[in-house]
């Protein structure tokens, strides 16, 4: 057994030097005629061995069990892949939220984390740890919402996501609720006519923490919302008007006095 363990560890060390971690896919077999690997490792089903080690604790019995486990820990061996993947996702969300807050430091942001569905962590951006470069965070968010990736049967994981602002409704649903809320306020303030200038952004109070805050018509979660641009997207691109709720949303806008075809020409700001 000792020679087999030594061969396995040699293979694991080599795998880590090539790929940067020891997250060996279950189907991975060490290739032949590859000078990066010693000949003794060729054709070794390393992925299958790793899978059995996690499942059955192969090699981890007897007097050497603790020593061998320590060796694997020293390589960064992941014993619970599901937990590892969830923590990676959670870390990426936290960093995304932090960077968003820093980018909008002069605007009070809502607490909800909204990751674009196609967002991928940029490579060569040292604000992100290298292990997350090229991580498809937007795609993972969609999978968590739609397929319960990482969270099915794990209420504590769901709670951890909610505590940092993750929401189970998609960005489109959350975005529409904000738009229609802001649109209702604007409409009420402008005689039931909803036709804001393109440049209109929901304002925050002129003096933070002033006595005017309680009288300010715009709730804090809407401050900074580009309502003019959002409603232009509704007109031009049909934003928010696709899917089963499209007719309901059109009716909501009609009831608020939405101007679907505004007159051309320069308009003063409201």
mmCIF file of C-alpha atoms in Angstrom:
data_model
loop_
_atom_site.group_PDB
_atom_site.id
_atom_site.type_symbol
_atom_site.label_atom_id
_atom_site.label_comp_id
_atom_site.label_asym_id
_atom_site.label_seq_id
_atom_site.Cartn_x
_atom_site.Cartn_y
_atom_site.Cartn_z
ATOM 1 C CA UNK A 1 0.000 0.000 0.000
ATOM 2 C CA UNK A 2 2.854 2.396 0.776
ATOM 3 C CA UNK A 3 4.213 2.453 -2.805
ATOM 4 C CA UNK A 4 0.672 3.070 -4.103
ATOM 5 C CA UNK A 5 0.244 5.974 -1.696
ATOM 6 C CA UNK A 6 3.563 7.486 -2.736
ATOM 7 C CA UNK A 7 2.614 7.197 -6.413
ATOM 8 C CA UNK A 8 -0.763 8.796 -5.707
ATOM 9 C CA UNK A 9 0.859 11.689 -3.820
ATOM 10 C CA UNK A 10 3.406 12.205 -6.584
ATOM 11 C CA UNK A 11 0.539 12.421 -9.051
ATOM 12 C CA UNK A 12 -1.358 14.862 -6.835
ATOM 13 C CA UNK A 13 1.663 17.126 -6.435
ATOM 14 C CA UNK A 14 2.203 17.115 -10.200
ATOM 15 C CA UNK A 15 -1.488 17.819 -10.868
ATOM 16 C CA UNK A 16 -1.348 20.810 -8.508
ATOM 17 C CA UNK A 17 1.792 22.181 -10.171
ATOM 18 C CA UNK A 18 0.083 22.000 -13.588
ATOM 19 C CA UNK A 19 -3.467 23.102 -12.752
ATOM 20 C CA UNK A 20 -3.007 25.165 -9.595
ATOM 21 C CA UNK A 21 -5.274 23.060 -7.376
ATOM 22 C CA UNK A 22 -6.193 19.435 -6.641
ATOM 23 C CA UNK A 23 -9.823 19.574 -7.797
ATOM 24 C CA UNK A 24 -9.297 16.526 -10.006
ATOM 25 C CA UNK A 25 -12.294 15.704 -12.257
ATOM 26 C CA UNK A 26 -13.638 12.194 -11.629
ATOM 27 C CA UNK A 27 -12.917 11.169 -15.223
ATOM 28 C CA UNK A 28 -9.319 12.404 -15.246
ATOM 29 C CA UNK A 29 -6.683 9.825 -16.278
ATOM 30 C CA UNK A 30 -3.017 10.797 -16.430
ATOM 31 C CA UNK A 31 -1.996 10.946 -20.095
ATOM 32 C CA UNK A 32 0.709 8.828 -21.661
ATOM 33 C CA UNK A 33 3.812 10.210 -23.333
ATOM 34 C CA UNK A 34 3.537 13.490 -21.444
ATOM 35 C CA UNK A 35 6.818 14.715 -20.029
ATOM 36 C CA UNK A 36 5.049 16.718 -17.320
ATOM 37 C CA UNK A 37 4.235 13.414 -15.628
ATOM 38 C CA UNK A 38 6.645 10.696 -14.558
ATOM 39 C CA UNK A 39 6.282 7.408 -16.460
ATOM 40 C CA UNK A 40 5.174 5.662 -13.289
ATOM 41 C CA UNK A 41 2.044 7.861 -13.245
ATOM 42 C CA UNK A 42 1.003 7.301 -16.845
ATOM 43 C CA UNK A 43 -2.530 5.852 -17.233
ATOM 44 C CA UNK A 44 -3.238 6.299 -13.507
ATOM 45 C CA UNK A 45 -6.997 6.980 -13.060
ATOM 46 C CA UNK A 46 -6.304 9.847 -10.688
ATOM 47 C CA UNK A 47 -9.845 11.255 -10.745
ATOM 48 C CA UNK A 48 -11.348 7.908 -9.801
ATOM 49 C CA UNK A 49 -8.836 7.444 -6.981
ATOM 50 C CA UNK A 50 -9.664 10.884 -5.587
ATOM 51 C CA UNK A 51 -13.392 10.139 -5.792
ATOM 52 C CA UNK A 52 -12.948 6.842 -3.894
ATOM 53 C CA UNK A 53 -10.761 8.538 -1.315
ATOM 54 C CA UNK A 54 -13.533 11.023 -0.543
ATOM 55 C CA UNK A 55 -16.233 8.386 -0.604
ATOM 56 C CA UNK A 56 -14.527 5.427 1.111
ATOM 57 C CA UNK A 57 -11.453 7.048 2.676
ATOM 58 C CA UNK A 58 -9.094 4.807 0.707
ATOM 59 C CA UNK A 59 -5.505 5.048 2.017
ATOM 60 C CA UNK A 60 -6.800 6.624 5.242
ATOM 61 C CA UNK A 61 -6.910 3.667 7.600
ATOM 62 C CA UNK A 62 -4.421 2.443 10.140
ATOM 63 C CA UNK A 63 -1.579 4.198 11.908
ATOM 64 C CA UNK A 64 -0.716 6.450 8.943
ATOM 65 C CA UNK A 65 -4.233 7.844 8.474
ATOM 66 C CA UNK A 66 -3.681 11.148 10.309
ATOM 67 C CA UNK A 67 -0.299 11.755 8.681
ATOM 68 C CA UNK A 68 -1.724 11.118 5.219
ATOM 69 C CA UNK A 69 -4.725 13.338 5.828
ATOM 70 C CA UNK A 70 -2.357 16.110 6.886
ATOM 71 C CA UNK A 71 -0.380 15.622 3.661
ATOM 72 C CA UNK A 72 -3.551 16.026 1.616
ATOM 73 C CA UNK A 73 -4.634 19.059 3.615
ATOM 74 C CA UNK A 74 -1.246 20.598 2.893
ATOM 75 C CA UNK A 75 -1.995 20.300 -0.838
ATOM 76 C CA UNK A 76 -5.355 22.013 -0.382
ATOM 77 C CA UNK A 77 -7.366 18.821 -0.823
ATOM 78 C CA UNK A 78 -11.117 19.451 -0.813
ATOM 79 C CA UNK A 79 -13.006 16.870 1.222
ATOM 80 C CA UNK A 80 -16.504 18.270 0.614
ATOM 81 C CA UNK A 81 -16.777 19.459 -2.982
ATOM 82 C CA UNK A 82 -20.311 20.765 -2.543
ATOM 83 C CA UNK A 83 -19.331 22.968 0.397
ATOM 84 C CA UNK A 84 -16.210 24.127 -1.419
ATOM 85 C CA UNK A 85 -18.217 25.174 -4.492
ATOM 86 C CA UNK A 86 -20.806 26.965 -2.376
ATOM 87 C CA UNK A 87 -18.153 28.913 -0.456
ATOM 88 C CA UNK A 88 -16.531 29.889 -3.748
ATOM 89 C CA UNK A 89 -19.885 31.209 -4.973
ATOM 90 C CA UNK A 90 -20.516 33.029 -1.692
ATOM 91 C CA UNK A 91 -17.070 34.638 -1.797
ATOM 92 C CA UNK A 92 -17.612 35.821 -5.369
ATOM 93 C CA UNK A 93 -20.959 37.374 -4.413
ATOM 94 C CA UNK A 94 -19.422 39.205 -1.464
ATOM 95 C CA UNK A 95 -16.626 40.641 -3.597
ATOM 96 C CA UNK A 96 -19.067 41.644 -6.348
ATOM 97 C CA UNK A 97 -21.249 43.447 -3.789
ATOM 98 C CA UNK A 98 -18.239 45.198 -2.231
ATOM 99 C CA UNK A 99 -16.962 46.417 -5.597
ATOM 100 C CA UNK A 100 -20.421 47.644 -6.571
ATOM 101 C CA UNK A 101 -20.668 49.623 -3.341
ATOM 102 C CA UNK A 102 -17.231 51.153 -3.911
ATOM 103 C CA UNK A 103 -18.089 52.088 -7.490
ATOM 104 C CA UNK A 104 -21.225 53.889 -6.319
ATOM 105 C CA UNK A 105 -19.811 55.310 -3.114
ATOM 106 C CA UNK A 106 -21.591 58.623 -3.668
ATOM 107 C CA UNK A 107 -24.930 56.942 -4.210
ATOM 108 C CA UNK A 108 -26.846 55.111 -1.518
ATOM 109 C CA UNK A 109 -27.363 51.655 -2.981
ATOM 110 C CA UNK A 110 -30.089 49.143 -2.274
ATOM 111 C CA UNK A 111 -29.013 46.143 -0.231
ATOM 112 C CA UNK A 112 -29.986 43.652 -2.930
ATOM 113 C CA UNK A 113 -27.157 42.064 -4.896
ATOM 114 C CA UNK A 114 -27.951 42.130 -8.607
ATOM 115 C CA UNK A 115 -25.466 40.272 -10.756
ATOM 116 C CA UNK A 116 -26.018 40.518 -14.536
ATOM 117 C CA UNK A 117 -26.875 37.070 -15.882
ATOM 118 C CA UNK A 118 -23.870 37.111 -18.250
ATOM 119 C CA UNK A 119 -21.359 38.494 -15.757
ATOM 120 C CA UNK A 120 -18.040 36.649 -15.670
ATOM 121 C CA UNK A 121 -15.293 37.625 -13.225
ATOM 122 C CA UNK A 122 -12.671 39.445 -15.312
ATOM 123 C CA UNK A 123 -9.213 37.988 -15.658
ATOM 124 C CA UNK A 124 -6.189 40.140 -14.796
ATOM 125 C CA UNK A 125 -8.297 42.180 -12.367
ATOM 126 C CA UNK A 126 -6.405 42.008 -9.097
ATOM 127 C CA UNK A 127 -9.381 43.228 -7.116
ATOM 128 C CA UNK A 128 -10.500 39.616 -7.486
ATOM 129 C CA UNK A 129 -8.474 36.635 -6.216
ATOM 130 C CA UNK A 130 -6.952 34.687 -9.089
ATOM 131 C CA UNK A 131 -8.914 31.564 -8.152
ATOM 132 C CA UNK A 132 -12.085 33.425 -9.212
ATOM 133 C CA UNK A 133 -10.836 34.765 -12.542
ATOM 134 C CA UNK A 134 -13.197 33.723 -15.365
ATOM 135 C CA UNK A 135 -15.756 32.492 -12.798
ATOM 136 C CA UNK A 136 -19.272 32.671 -14.395
ATOM 137 C CA UNK A 137 -20.964 34.358 -11.439
ATOM 138 C CA UNK A 138 -24.053 35.487 -13.352
ATOM 139 C CA UNK A 139 -24.651 31.994 -14.677
ATOM 140 C CA UNK A 140 -24.243 30.529 -11.189
ATOM 141 C CA UNK A 141 -26.780 33.001 -9.758
ATOM 142 C CA UNK A 142 -29.320 31.875 -12.333
ATOM 143 C CA UNK A 143 -28.662 28.211 -11.524
ATOM 144 C CA UNK A 144 -29.061 28.858 -7.793
ATOM 145 C CA UNK A 145 -32.435 30.517 -8.390
ATOM 146 C CA UNK A 146 -33.807 28.151 -11.001
ATOM 147 C CA UNK A 147 -32.237 24.815 -10.043
ATOM 148 C CA UNK A 148 -31.392 25.366 -6.361
ATOM 149 C CA UNK A 149 -27.716 24.753 -7.127
ATOM 150 C CA UNK A 150 -25.698 24.499 -3.873
ATOM 151 C CA UNK A 151 -28.726 25.231 -1.657
ATOM 152 C CA UNK A 152 -31.141 22.332 -2.134
ATOM 153 C CA UNK A 153 -31.531 20.716 1.275
ATOM 154 C CA UNK A 154 -29.196 23.281 2.848
ATOM 155 C CA UNK A 155 -31.283 25.943 4.654
ATOM 156 C CA UNK A 156 -28.197 27.433 6.323
ATOM 157 C CA UNK A 157 -26.686 28.128 2.918
ATOM 158 C CA UNK A 158 -29.911 29.807 1.808
ATOM 159 C CA UNK A 159 -29.816 31.935 4.944
ATOM 160 C CA UNK A 160 -26.183 32.896 4.331
ATOM 161 C CA UNK A 161 -27.071 34.095 0.818
ATOM 162 C CA UNK A 162 -30.084 36.083 2.002
ATOM 163 C CA UNK A 163 -28.037 37.766 4.725
ATOM 164 C CA UNK A 164 -25.690 39.308 2.138
ATOM 165 C CA UNK A 165 -28.553 40.482 -0.098
ATOM 166 C CA UNK A 166 -29.085 37.594 -2.522
ATOM 167 C CA UNK A 167 -32.675 37.440 -3.744
ATOM 168 C CA UNK A 168 -34.472 34.464 -5.178
ATOM 169 C CA UNK A 169 -36.307 36.495 -7.808
ATOM 170 C CA UNK A 170 -34.332 37.173 -10.966
ATOM 171 C CA UNK A 171 -32.940 40.589 -11.832
ATOM 172 C CA UNK A 172 -35.741 41.209 -14.334
ATOM 173 C CA UNK A 173 -38.444 40.779 -11.679
ATOM 174 C CA UNK A 174 -36.601 42.871 -9.111
ATOM 175 C CA UNK A 175 -35.823 45.521 -11.702
ATOM 176 C CA UNK A 176 -39.445 45.812 -12.794
ATOM 177 C CA UNK A 177 -40.683 46.244 -9.220
ATOM 178 C CA UNK A 178 -38.276 49.151 -8.766
ATOM 179 C CA UNK A 179 -39.203 50.711 -12.105
ATOM 180 C CA UNK A 180 -42.961 50.530 -11.576
ATOM 181 C CA UNK A 181 -42.602 51.823 -8.006
ATOM 182 C CA UNK A 182 -40.560 54.815 -9.158
ATOM 183 C CA UNK A 183 -42.895 55.320 -12.121
ATOM 184 C CA UNK A 184 -45.924 55.462 -9.803
ATOM 185 C CA UNK A 185 -44.297 58.174 -7.675
ATOM 186 C CA UNK A 186 -43.216 60.181 -10.715
ATOM 187 C CA UNK A 187 -46.691 59.889 -12.229
ATOM 188 C CA UNK A 188 -48.343 61.104 -9.032
ATOM 189 C CA UNK A 189 -45.951 64.055 -8.842
ATOM 190 C CA UNK A 190 -46.646 65.032 -12.489
ATOM 191 C CA UNK A 191 -50.433 64.928 -12.723
ATOM 192 C CA UNK A 192 -50.729 61.259 -13.716
ATOM 193 C CA UNK A 193 -48.432 61.695 -16.690
ATOM 194 C CA UNK A 194 -45.435 59.376 -16.940
ATOM 195 C CA UNK A 195 -42.960 60.845 -19.379
ATOM 196 C CA UNK A 196 -39.661 61.614 -17.588
ATOM 197 C CA UNK A 197 -36.687 63.026 -19.511
ATOM 198 C CA UNK A 198 -34.080 60.496 -20.583
ATOM 199 C CA UNK A 199 -31.602 61.959 -18.070
ATOM 200 C CA UNK A 200 -33.979 61.684 -15.108
ATOM 201 C CA UNK A 201 -32.476 59.815 -12.150
ATOM 202 C CA UNK A 202 -34.383 59.282 -8.910
ATOM 203 C CA UNK A 203 -32.880 61.859 -6.526
ATOM 204 C CA UNK A 204 -31.758 61.438 -2.959
ATOM 205 C CA UNK A 205 -32.456 64.184 -0.384
ATOM 206 C CA UNK A 206 -30.279 67.285 -0.875
ATOM 207 C CA UNK A 207 -28.906 66.962 2.654
ATOM 208 C CA UNK A 208 -28.345 63.432 3.995
ATOM 209 C CA UNK A 209 -29.825 62.635 7.398
ATOM 210 C CA UNK A 210 -31.799 65.877 7.410
ATOM 211 C CA UNK A 211 -35.305 66.361 8.743
ATOM 212 C CA UNK A 212 -36.493 66.297 5.128
ATOM 213 C CA UNK A 213 -35.757 62.578 4.874
ATOM 214 C CA UNK A 214 -39.118 61.624 6.373
ATOM 215 C CA UNK A 215 -40.920 63.911 3.901
ATOM 216 C CA UNK A 216 -38.879 62.926 0.863
ATOM 217 C CA UNK A 217 -41.207 61.229 -1.663
ATOM 218 C CA UNK A 218 -38.617 58.780 -2.974
ATOM 219 C CA UNK A 219 -37.774 55.729 -0.815
ATOM 220 C CA UNK A 220 -34.092 55.087 -0.204
ATOM 221 C CA UNK A 221 -33.969 51.849 -2.217
ATOM 222 C CA UNK A 222 -34.858 53.821 -5.376
ATOM 223 C CA UNK A 223 -32.257 56.578 -5.039
ATOM 224 C CA UNK A 224 -30.005 56.611 -8.089
ATOM 225 C CA UNK A 225 -32.415 54.620 -10.287
ATOM 226 C CA UNK A 226 -32.127 55.809 -13.920
ATOM 227 C CA UNK A 227 -35.873 55.947 -14.483
ATOM 228 C CA UNK A 228 -35.683 57.953 -17.717
ATOM 229 C CA UNK A 229 -33.339 55.416 -19.324
ATOM 230 C CA UNK A 230 -35.326 52.443 -18.032
ATOM 231 C CA UNK A 231 -38.557 53.752 -19.520
ATOM 232 C CA UNK A 232 -36.835 54.517 -22.810
ATOM 233 C CA UNK A 233 -35.720 50.872 -22.851
ATOM 234 C CA UNK A 234 -39.356 49.891 -22.358
ATOM 235 C CA UNK A 235 -40.367 51.930 -25.413
ATOM 236 C CA UNK A 236 -37.473 51.068 -27.700
ATOM 237 C CA UNK A 237 -36.465 47.558 -26.652
ATOM 238 C CA UNK A 238 -39.588 46.236 -24.973
ATOM 239 C CA UNK A 239 -37.618 45.837 -21.739
ATOM 240 C CA UNK A 240 -39.578 44.097 -18.970
ATOM 241 C CA UNK A 241 -42.421 43.413 -21.432
ATOM 242 C CA UNK A 242 -41.540 39.875 -22.419
ATOM 243 C CA UNK A 243 -42.966 36.754 -20.868
ATOM 244 C CA UNK A 244 -46.276 35.900 -19.207
ATOM 245 C CA UNK A 245 -46.523 39.190 -17.265
ATOM 246 C CA UNK A 246 -46.155 41.467 -20.299
ATOM 247 C CA UNK A 247 -49.836 42.421 -20.613
ATOM 248 C CA UNK A 248 -50.134 43.105 -16.874
ATOM 249 C CA UNK A 249 -47.073 45.349 -16.962
ATOM 250 C CA UNK A 250 -48.342 47.255 -20.004
ATOM 251 C CA UNK A 251 -51.632 47.836 -18.190
ATOM 252 C CA UNK A 252 -49.757 49.099 -15.125
ATOM 253 C CA UNK A 253 -47.898 51.623 -17.259
ATOM 254 C CA UNK A 254 -51.092 52.694 -19.024
ATOM 255 C CA UNK A 255 -52.747 53.308 -15.653
ATOM 256 C CA UNK A 256 -49.828 55.548 -14.679
ATOM 257 C CA UNK A 257 -50.234 57.648 -17.812
ATOM 258 C CA UNK A 258 -47.178 56.310 -19.604
ATOM 259 C CA UNK A 259 -46.443 58.121 -22.865
ATOM 260 C CA UNK A 260 -45.531 55.385 -25.314
ATOM 261 C CA UNK A 261 -44.682 57.755 -28.198
ATOM 262 C CA UNK A 262 -43.380 61.042 -26.779
ATOM 263 C CA UNK A 263 -43.276 64.135 -28.946
ATOM 264 C CA UNK A 264 -39.965 64.910 -30.569
ATOM 265 C CA UNK A 265 -37.956 67.961 -29.673
ATOM 266 C CA UNK A 266 -35.940 69.234 -26.778
ATOM 267 C CA UNK A 267 -37.503 68.955 -23.366
ATOM 268 C CA UNK A 268 -36.637 70.642 -20.158
ATOM 269 C CA UNK A 269 -35.607 68.471 -17.234
ATOM 270 C CA UNK A 270 -38.162 67.678 -14.535
#
